[in-house]
Every structure is written in C-alpha cells, then in structure tokens.
Amino acid sequence: HVQLVESGGGSVQAGGSLRLSCAASAHISGSVCMGYFRQAPGKEREGVAGITGGDASRYADSMKGRVTISRDRAKDNFYLQMNDLQPADTAMYFCAVGHWHSYAWLLQEAKYNYWGQGTQVTVS
C-alpha cells in the first residue's frame, strides 16, 4: 500500500506562485500515472494536471500555461509548480497515483488508486 504525503501549500497573494510536492512512502514504478486534483468549498473535486509514465502531461483548461507537473523518479516524488495564482485557485489540492497507463484518464479522479491527504492553497 502506497502512502502519499503532500507539502507546499500555503497562502499567497494573487499573481504569486507555489510549488506543491508529493512524496511516496514506497517505491513507485516509473510506469504509473500521477495527478493533481483540487476541491474548493462547496464544489466537486476537479482535475488540475496529470503525467503518464512516459512523461506525457495533461492540464485542465483553467490551469494551462500557469502550472507544470513533473516527477523525480529517483525520489518517487512529483511536483506541481503553480504560477500567477488567482483567488479562484483557492482550494484543497490532492495528489494521486494510478497503476495504469492512459493519457485519456489523467484528469479522471475515479481512475486513481492512491491519494494524498491534501494541502490547502489560499490565494487572496
């Protein structure tokens, strides 16, 4: 069973940047897919970004050009760099891992097998 530990959330002013990190408690195969999702109060969880084992990335339209997802295979970590943050980006952000390989599934939360506990991002 893989546990994912998230860090990097916080409070920033509009236009600011944050880098979220997600660390796996055990070795993750390089073939797994990884994703970031977010959930704002009163709203459903939505996909933000995902990356396949082959390093193909996919982004939600609302975040394109402002976020970059990446992975460090040696450390079993992955990251979400977020720039030009806006108040609408305020939410709890979750990382997830999926033991499959499908670019089409990257932003579909139901496909993921393991989840982090979430980290709060607040933009004012």
Coordinates of C-alpha atoms in Angstrom, one line a residue, residues 15-113:
G15 CA -0.1 36.6 -9.0
G16 CA 2.1 34.6 -6.7
S17 CA 3.5 31.1 -7.1
L18 CA 3.6 27.9 -5.1
R19 CA 5.2 24.5 -5.7
L20 CA 3.4 21.5 -4.3
S21 CA 5.3 18.3 -3.6
C22 CA 4.0 14.8 -3.2
A23 CA 6.2 12.1 -1.7
A24 CA 5.5 8.4 -1.9
S25 CA 6.1 6.2 1.1
A26 CA 7.3 3.3 -1.1
H27 CA 8.9 2.9 -4.4
I28 CA 6.6 3.7 -7.3
S29 CA 7.0 2.0 -10.6
G30 CA 8.1 4.5 -13.2
S31 CA 5.2 3.3 -15.3
V32 CA 2.4 4.7 -13.1
C33 CA 0.5 7.8 -13.8
M34 CA 0.4 10.7 -11.3
G35 CA -2.1 13.5 -11.0
Y36 CA -3.1 16.6 -9.0
F37 CA -6.7 17.4 -8.2
R38 CA -8.3 20.2 -6.2
Q39 CA -11.6 20.8 -4.4
A40 CA -12.9 24.2 -3.4
P41 CA -15.6 24.5 -0.7
G42 CA -19.0 23.5 -2.0
K43 CA -17.6 22.3 -5.3
E44 CA -16.7 18.9 -6.7
R45 CA -13.1 17.7 -7.0
E46 CA -11.6 18.5 -10.3
G47 CA -8.5 17.5 -12.2
V48 CA -5.7 20.0 -12.4
A49 CA -2.8 18.1 -14.1
G50 CA -1.6 14.6 -14.7
I51 CA 1.5 12.9 -16.1
T52 CA 2.0 9.5 -17.6
G53 CA 4.8 7.1 -17.0
G54 CA 6.1 8.3 -20.4
D55 CA 6.1 11.8 -19.1
A56 CA 3.2 13.0 -21.3
S57 CA 1.4 15.7 -19.3
R58 CA -2.2 17.0 -19.4
Y59 CA -3.7 20.1 -17.9
A60 CA -7.1 21.4 -17.1
D61 CA -8.1 24.3 -19.4
S62 CA -8.4 26.6 -16.4
M63 CA -4.7 26.0 -15.5
K64 CA -3.0 25.7 -18.9
G65 CA 0.0 28.0 -19.1
R66 CA 0.1 28.5 -15.3
V67 CA 1.0 25.1 -14.0
T68 CA 3.6 22.4 -14.7
I69 CA 3.6 18.9 -13.4
S70 CA 6.9 17.0 -13.1
R71 CA 8.3 13.9 -11.4
D72 CA 11.6 12.8 -9.8
R73 CA 11.8 9.1 -10.5
A74 CA 14.9 8.6 -8.2
K75 CA 13.0 10.1 -5.2
D76 CA 9.5 8.8 -6.0
N77 CA 8.3 12.4 -5.8
F78 CA 6.3 14.5 -8.0
Y79 CA 5.6 18.2 -8.1
L80 CA 3.1 20.8 -9.2
Q81 CA 4.5 24.3 -10.0
M82 CA 1.7 26.9 -10.0
N83 CA 2.3 30.4 -11.2
D84 CA 0.1 33.5 -11.5
L85 CA -2.3 32.1 -8.9
Q86 CA -5.7 33.8 -8.6
P87 CA -8.4 33.7 -5.9
A88 CA -10.4 31.2 -8.0
D89 CA -7.5 28.8 -7.4
T90 CA -8.2 28.6 -3.7
A91 CA -8.8 25.0 -2.8
M92 CA -7.6 21.9 -1.2
Y93 CA -5.1 20.2 -3.5
F94 CA -4.6 16.5 -3.7
C95 CA -2.0 14.3 -5.4
A96 CA -2.8 10.8 -6.6
V97 CA -1.2 7.8 -8.2
G98 CA -2.8 5.4 -10.7
H99 CA -1.5 2.0 -11.6
W100 CA -2.4 2.3 -15.3
H101 CA -1.2 4.0 -18.4
S102 CA -3.8 6.1 -20.2
Y103 CA -3.4 9.7 -21.2
A104 CA -7.2 10.0 -21.5
W105 CA -7.6 9.1 -17.9
L106 CA -5.2 11.6 -16.4
L107 CA -7.8 14.1 -15.2
Q108 CA -10.4 11.5 -14.1
E109 CA -10.3 11.1 -10.3
A110 CA -12.2 7.8 -10.3
K111 CA -9.3 6.1 -12.1
Y112 CA -6.7 6.8 -9.4
N113 CA -5.7 4.2 -6.8

